[in-house]
Amino acid sequence: MQKSTQDYLKTIYSLSKNGEMVSNTDISQKLDVAPSSVTEMLKKLAEAGYIKYSPYHGSSLTEIGLKEAQKITRKHRLLESFLSKVLGIGNDKVHHEACQMEHSLSDEAEESLCRLLKHPDTCPDDNKTIPACDLPFSNCEECIQLHQKGLEQVGKRDKNLISIRDLKSGTFGKISFIRGEHKVLQRLLDMGLTPGTKIQVVKIAPMDGPVEVAVRGSKLAIGKDIACNVFVELE
């Protein structure tokens, strides 16, 4: 996939939430590209099936577009974490550096980077959630155990996943992946947040406050540190 295509998909992903339309103006300002060039590119992306585009209304990602956008966004934010935590580069510079590196980072290197960093949940410069990997695991411990045997035959996850933190009120979903080591997994299991469990987002507090979800007839207030590590398939 061309760098420009990845940049546009990543931009739409960062500006949208829950499939909301993103205006051409916002994309133009974010990428610092002329509006006419943005319109031309969006038409090409729509023809390729990556987005739904409506003149005067904006663009939204299709399932295929969302998968590609999450992939490149994950690589970008993992690289930001690596540059900051391992190399000690300032948070004011990590975004630019990651933009230069993300397009050449292989999937294998991405997986290794995640394990090296111990499955980070947010990136350092703007604290946004790092998307889940596309490996078909329900938690990180499965990945660690199977990696020792080789991941070549594991395959990829079919469904796009979104963290609870990035959902909006009223959204229904089914928990499919929990990120983190054993203590994180156990804490969530104790709360009844297990893979396969259906939830509804009831309320999202402002200013990175807790997310209230309905689970098995009960309501739970989940802090952002947990919410960004629980990923669901939308229903």
PDB file of N, CA and C in Angstrom, residues 62-123:
ATOM      1  N   THR A  62     -14.532   2.203   5.645  1.00  0.00           N
ATOM      2  CA  THR A  62     -15.217   0.916   5.513  1.00  0.00           C
ATOM      3  C   THR A  62     -14.506  -0.087   6.427  1.00  0.00           C
ATOM      4  N   GLU A  63     -15.011  -1.315   6.495  1.00  0.00           N
ATOM      5  CA  GLU A  63     -14.356  -2.332   7.321  1.00  0.00           C
ATOM      6  C   GLU A  63     -12.920  -2.581   6.847  1.00  0.00           C
ATOM      7  N   ILE A  64     -12.739  -2.621   5.534  1.00  0.00           N
ATOM      8  CA  ILE A  64     -11.391  -2.818   4.992  1.00  0.00           C
ATOM      9  C   ILE A  64     -10.504  -1.613   5.306  1.00  0.00           C
ATOM     10  N   GLY A  65     -11.058  -0.425   5.152  1.00  0.00           N
ATOM     11  CA  GLY A  65     -10.302   0.781   5.451  1.00  0.00           C
ATOM     12  C   GLY A  65      -9.939   0.885   6.916  1.00  0.00           C
ATOM     13  N   LEU A  66     -10.876   0.491   7.785  1.00  0.00           N
ATOM     14  CA  LEU A  66     -10.618   0.536   9.226  1.00  0.00           C
ATOM     15  C   LEU A  66      -9.493  -0.417   9.598  1.00  0.00           C
ATOM     16  N   LYS A  67      -9.481  -1.601   9.000  1.00  0.00           N
ATOM     17  CA  LYS A  67      -8.427  -2.574   9.297  1.00  0.00           C
ATOM     18  C   LYS A  67      -7.057  -2.016   8.933  1.00  0.00           C
ATOM     19  N   GLU A  68      -6.964  -1.407   7.749  1.00  0.00           N
ATOM     20  CA  GLU A  68      -5.692  -0.837   7.311  1.00  0.00           C
ATOM     21  C   GLU A  68      -5.304   0.367   8.164  1.00  0.00           C
ATOM     22  N   ALA A  69      -6.284   1.184   8.533  1.00  0.00           N
ATOM     23  CA  ALA A  69      -6.010   2.371   9.343  1.00  0.00           C
ATOM     24  C   ALA A  69      -5.530   1.988  10.733  1.00  0.00           C
ATOM     25  N   GLN A  70      -6.151   0.987  11.329  1.00  0.00           N
ATOM     26  CA  GLN A  70      -5.723   0.540  12.647  1.00  0.00           C
ATOM     27  C   GLN A  70      -4.320  -0.054  12.596  1.00  0.00           C
ATOM     28  N   LYS A  71      -4.017  -0.744  11.507  1.00  0.00           N
ATOM     29  CA  LYS A  71      -2.706  -1.376  11.365  1.00  0.00           C
ATOM     30  C   LYS A  71      -1.599  -0.334  11.347  1.00  0.00           C
ATOM     31  N   ILE A  72      -1.735   0.676  10.506  1.00  0.00           N
ATOM     32  CA  ILE A  72      -0.681   1.680  10.403  1.00  0.00           C
ATOM     33  C   ILE A  72      -0.656   2.562  11.647  1.00  0.00           C
ATOM     34  N   THR A  73      -1.815   2.818  12.250  1.00  0.00           N
ATOM     35  CA  THR A  73      -1.871   3.603  13.484  1.00  0.00           C
ATOM     36  C   THR A  73      -1.194   2.857  14.627  1.00  0.00           C
ATOM     37  N   ARG A  74      -1.408   1.550  14.694  1.00  0.00           N
ATOM     38  CA  ARG A  74      -0.757   0.733  15.728  1.00  0.00           C
ATOM     39  C   ARG A  74       0.768   0.800  15.585  1.00  0.00           C
ATOM     40  N   LYS A  75       1.257   0.655  14.376  1.00  0.00           N
ATOM     41  CA  LYS A  75       2.703   0.728  14.160  1.00  0.00           C
ATOM     42  C   LYS A  75       3.238   2.098  14.563  1.00  0.00           C
ATOM     43  N   HIS A  76       2.521   3.139  14.179  1.00  0.00           N
ATOM     44  CA  HIS A  76       2.944   4.500  14.519  1.00  0.00           C
ATOM     45  C   HIS A  76       3.028   4.697  16.031  1.00  0.00           C
ATOM     46  N   ARG A  77       2.015   4.289  16.751  1.00  0.00           N
ATOM     47  CA  ARG A  77       1.981   4.537  18.193  1.00  0.00           C
ATOM     48  C   ARG A  77       2.932   3.622  18.962  1.00  0.00           C
ATOM     49  N   LEU A  78       3.165   2.410  18.462  1.00  0.00           N
ATOM     50  CA  LEU A  78       4.193   1.553  19.069  1.00  0.00           C
ATOM     51  C   LEU A  78       5.573   2.178  18.877  1.00  0.00           C
ATOM     52  N   LEU A  79       5.821   2.709  17.704  1.00  0.00           N
ATOM     53  CA  LEU A  79       7.099   3.361  17.448  1.00  0.00           C
ATOM     54  C   LEU A  79       7.282   4.584  18.335  1.00  0.00           C
ATOM     55  N   GLU A  80       6.217   5.333  18.551  1.00  0.00           N
ATOM     56  CA  GLU A  80       6.311   6.474  19.465  1.00  0.00           C
ATOM     57  C   GLU A  80       6.711   6.013  20.862  1.00  0.00           C
ATOM     58  N   SER A  81       6.112   4.932  21.316  1.00  0.00           N
ATOM     59  CA  SER A  81       6.448   4.400  22.644  1.00  0.00           C
ATOM     60  C   SER A  81       7.902   3.948  22.702  1.00  0.00           C
ATOM     61  N   PHE A  82       8.357   3.282  21.647  1.00  0.00           N
ATOM     62  CA  PHE A  82       9.747   2.814  21.592  1.00  0.00           C
ATOM     63  C   PHE A  82      10.716   3.995  21.600  1.00  0.00           C
ATOM     64  N   LEU A  83      10.446   4.987  20.772  1.00  0.00           N
ATOM     65  CA  LEU A  83      11.325   6.147  20.683  1.00  0.00           C
ATOM     66  C   LEU A  83      11.397   6.898  22.006  1.00  0.00           C
ATOM     67  N   SER A  84      10.274   6.958  22.713  1.00  0.00           N
ATOM     68  CA  SER A  84      10.224   7.683  23.973  1.00  0.00           C
ATOM     69  C   SER A  84      10.809   6.876  25.138  1.00  0.00           C
ATOM     70  N   LYS A  85      10.325   5.638  25.308  1.00  0.00           N
ATOM     71  CA  LYS A  85      10.690   4.859  26.487  1.00  0.00           C
ATOM     72  C   LYS A  85      12.059   4.199  26.391  1.00  0.00           C
ATOM     73  N   VAL A  86      12.437   3.793  25.185  1.00  0.00           N
ATOM     74  CA  VAL A  86      13.706   3.077  25.021  1.00  0.00           C
ATOM     75  C   VAL A  86      14.836   4.011  24.584  1.00  0.00           C
ATOM     76  N   LEU A  87      14.561   4.865  23.617  1.00  0.00           N
ATOM     77  CA  LEU A  87      15.606   5.745  23.094  1.00  0.00           C
ATOM     78  C   LEU A  87      15.671   7.100  23.803  1.00  0.00           C
ATOM     79  N   GLY A  88      14.636   7.407  24.589  1.00  0.00           N
ATOM     80  CA  GLY A  88      14.659   8.648  25.360  1.00  0.00           C
ATOM     81  C   GLY A  88      14.453   9.908  24.548  1.00  0.00           C
ATOM     82  N   ILE A  89      13.827   9.788  23.383  1.00  0.00           N
ATOM     83  CA  ILE A  89      13.545  10.958  22.557  1.00  0.00           C
ATOM     84  C   ILE A  89      12.345  11.711  23.136  1.00  0.00           C
ATOM     85  N   GLY A  90      12.396  13.015  23.129  1.00  0.00           N
ATOM     86  CA  GLY A  90      11.346  13.835  23.721  1.00  0.00           C
ATOM     87  C   GLY A  90      10.005  13.647  23.042  1.00  0.00           C
ATOM     88  N   ASN A  91       8.929  13.761  23.826  1.00  0.00           N
ATOM     89  CA  ASN A  91       7.587  13.550  23.290  1.00  0.00           C
ATOM     90  C   ASN A  91       7.209  14.560  22.206  1.00  0.00           C
ATOM     91  N   ASP A  92       7.902  15.690  22.183  1.00  0.00           N
ATOM     92  CA  ASP A  92       7.618  16.683  21.150  1.00  0.00           C
ATOM     93  C   ASP A  92       8.209  16.296  19.795  1.00  0.00           C
ATOM     94  N   LYS A  93       9.039  15.250  19.777  1.00  0.00           N
ATOM     95  CA  LYS A  93       9.690  14.840  18.532  1.00  0.00           C
ATOM     96  C   LYS A  93       9.277  13.447  18.070  1.00  0.00           C
ATOM     97  N   VAL A  94       8.675  12.647  18.959  1.00  0.00           N
ATOM     98  CA  VAL A  94       8.428  11.247  18.620  1.00  0.00           C
ATOM     99  C   VAL A  94       7.415  11.091  17.485  1.00  0.00           C
ATOM    100  N   HIS A  95       6.448  12.003  17.394  1.00  0.00           N
ATOM    101  CA  HIS A  95       5.436  11.879  16.342  1.00  0.00           C
ATOM    102  C   HIS A  95       6.082  11.977  14.962  1.00  0.00           C
ATOM    103  N   HIS A  96       6.913  12.979  14.766  1.00  0.00           N
ATOM    104  CA  HIS A  96       7.561  13.163  13.465  1.00  0.00           C
ATOM    105  C   HIS A  96       8.453  11.976  13.133  1.00  0.00           C
ATOM    106  N   GLU A  97       9.223  11.505  14.103  1.00  0.00           N
ATOM    107  CA  GLU A  97      10.125  10.374  13.867  1.00  0.00           C
ATOM    108  C   GLU A  97       9.336   9.117  13.517  1.00  0.00           C
ATOM    109  N   ALA A  98       8.235   8.877  14.241  1.00  0.00           N
ATOM    110  CA  ALA A  98       7.418   7.687  13.981  1.00  0.00           C
ATOM    111  C   ALA A  98       6.804   7.735  12.593  1.00  0.00           C
ATOM    112  N   CYS A  99       6.425   8.924  12.132  1.00  0.00           N
ATOM    113  CA  CYS A  99       5.852   9.079  10.791  1.00  0.00           C
ATOM    114  C   CYS A  99       6.847   8.648   9.718  1.00  0.00           C
ATOM    115  N   GLN A 100       8.137   8.863   9.972  1.00  0.00           N
ATOM    116  CA  GLN A 100       9.154   8.495   8.997  1.00  0.00           C
ATOM    117  C   GLN A 100       9.408   6.992   8.969  1.00  0.00           C
ATOM    118  N   MET A 101       9.098   6.300  10.070  1.00  0.00           N
ATOM    119  CA  MET A 101       9.460   4.894  10.216  1.00  0.00           C
ATOM    120  C   MET A 101       8.295   3.923  10.010  1.00  0.00           C
ATOM    121  N   GLU A 102       7.080   4.367  10.225  1.00  0.00           N
ATOM    122  CA  GLU A 102       5.926   3.467  10.299  1.00  0.00           C
ATOM    123  C   GLU A 102       5.668   2.682   9.014  1.00  0.00           C
ATOM    124  N   HIS A 103       5.946   3.288   7.870  1.00  0.00           N
ATOM    125  CA  HIS A 103       5.602   2.665   6.595  1.00  0.00           C
ATOM    126  C   HIS A 103       6.525   1.495   6.233  1.00  0.00           C
ATOM    127  N   SER A 104       7.703   1.461   6.834  1.00  0.00           N
ATOM    128  CA  SER A 104       8.654   0.395   6.520  1.00  0.00           C
ATOM    129  C   SER A 104       8.732  -0.667   7.616  1.00  0.00           C
ATOM    130  N   LEU A 105       7.964  -0.512   8.687  1.00  0.00           N
ATOM    131  CA  LEU A 105       7.993  -1.480   9.790  1.00  0.00           C
ATOM    132  C   LEU A 105       7.189  -2.719   9.404  1.00  0.00           C
ATOM    133  N   SER A 106       7.833  -3.871   9.386  1.00  0.00           N
ATOM    134  CA  SER A 106       7.155  -5.108   9.012  1.00  0.00           C
ATOM    135  C   SER A 106       6.213  -5.574  10.112  1.00  0.00           C
ATOM    136  N   ASP A 107       5.288  -6.462   9.767  1.00  0.00           N
ATOM    137  CA  ASP A 107       4.369  -7.013  10.767  1.00  0.00           C
ATOM    138  C   ASP A 107       5.130  -7.786  11.842  1.00  0.00           C
ATOM    139  N   GLU A 108       6.161  -8.505  11.435  1.00  0.00           N
ATOM    140  CA  GLU A 108       6.961  -9.272  12.397  1.00  0.00           C
ATOM    141  C   GLU A 108       7.668  -8.346  13.381  1.00  0.00           C
ATOM    142  N   ALA A 109       8.221  -7.250  12.865  1.00  0.00           N
ATOM    143  CA  ALA A 109       8.882  -6.278  13.738  1.00  0.00           C
ATOM    144  C   ALA A 109       7.877  -5.609  14.668  1.00  0.00           C
ATOM    145  N   GLU A 110       6.671  -5.362  14.161  1.00  0.00           N
ATOM    146  CA  GLU A 110       5.600  -4.786  14.991  1.00  0.00           C
ATOM    147  C   GLU A 110       5.289  -5.684  16.180  1.00  0.00           C
ATOM    148  N   GLU A 111       5.141  -6.994  15.929  1.00  0.00           N
ATOM    149  CA  GLU A 111       4.837  -7.941  16.999  1.00  0.00           C
ATOM    150  C   GLU A 111       5.965  -7.989  18.024  1.00  0.00           C
ATOM    151  N   SER A 112       7.201  -8.000  17.553  1.00  0.00           N
ATOM    152  CA  SER A 112       8.358  -8.040  18.454  1.00  0.00           C
ATOM    153  C   SER A 112       8.451  -6.766  19.276  1.00  0.00           C
ATOM    154  N   LEU A 113       8.138  -5.634  18.651  1.00  0.00           N
ATOM    155  CA  LEU A 113       8.177  -4.353  19.342  1.00  0.00           C
ATOM    156  C   LEU A 113       7.155  -4.315  20.472  1.00  0.00           C
ATOM    157  N   CYS A 114       5.987  -4.863  20.217  1.00  0.00           N
ATOM    158  CA  CYS A 114       4.938  -4.903  21.239  1.00  0.00           C
ATOM    159  C   CYS A 114       5.389  -5.710  22.455  1.00  0.00           C
ATOM    160  N   ARG A 115       5.995  -6.862  22.200  1.00  0.00           N
ATOM    161  CA  ARG A 115       6.463  -7.696  23.313  1.00  0.00           C
ATOM    162  C   ARG A 115       7.618  -7.035  24.063  1.00  0.00           C
ATOM    163  N   LEU A 116       8.529  -6.396  23.321  1.00  0.00           N
ATOM    164  CA  LEU A 116       9.648  -5.697  23.946  1.00  0.00           C
ATOM    165  C   LEU A 116       9.162  -4.618  24.901  1.00  0.00           C
ATOM    166  N   LEU A 117       8.124  -3.901  24.484  1.00  0.00           N
ATOM    167  CA  LEU A 117       7.584  -2.795  25.286  1.00  0.00           C
ATOM    168  C   LEU A 117       6.571  -3.264  26.330  1.00  0.00           C
ATOM    169  N   LYS A 118       6.336  -4.584  26.390  1.00  0.00           N
ATOM    170  CA  LYS A 118       5.391  -5.192  27.338  1.00  0.00           C
ATOM    171  C   LYS A 118       3.972  -4.679  27.119  1.00  0.00           C
ATOM    172  N   HIS A 119       3.551  -4.721  25.870  1.00  0.00           N
ATOM    173  CA  HIS A 119       2.168  -4.462  25.479  1.00  0.00           C
ATOM    174  C   HIS A 119       1.662  -3.085  25.943  1.00  0.00           C
ATOM    175  N   PRO A 120       2.271  -1.998  25.473  1.00  0.00           N
ATOM    176  CA  PRO A 120       1.827  -0.657  25.896  1.00  0.00           C
ATOM    177  C   PRO A 120       0.400  -0.368  25.455  1.00  0.00           C
ATOM    178  N   ASP A 121      -0.294   0.450  26.230  1.00  0.00           N
ATOM    179  CA  ASP A 121      -1.700   0.731  25.922  1.00  0.00           C
ATOM    180  C   ASP A 121      -1.934   2.088  25.273  1.00  0.00           C
ATOM    181  N   THR A 122      -1.098   3.071  25.578  1.00  0.00           N
ATOM    182  CA  THR A 122      -1.269   4.399  24.977  1.00  0.00           C
ATOM    183  C   THR A 122       0.074   4.922  24.493  1.00  0.00           C
ATOM    184  N   CYS A 123       0.023   5.856  23.547  1.00  0.00           N
ATOM    185  CA  CYS A 123       1.265   6.445  23.037  1.00  0.00           C
ATOM    186  C   CYS A 123       1.637   7.662  23.888  1.00  0.00           C
TER     187      CYS A 123
END
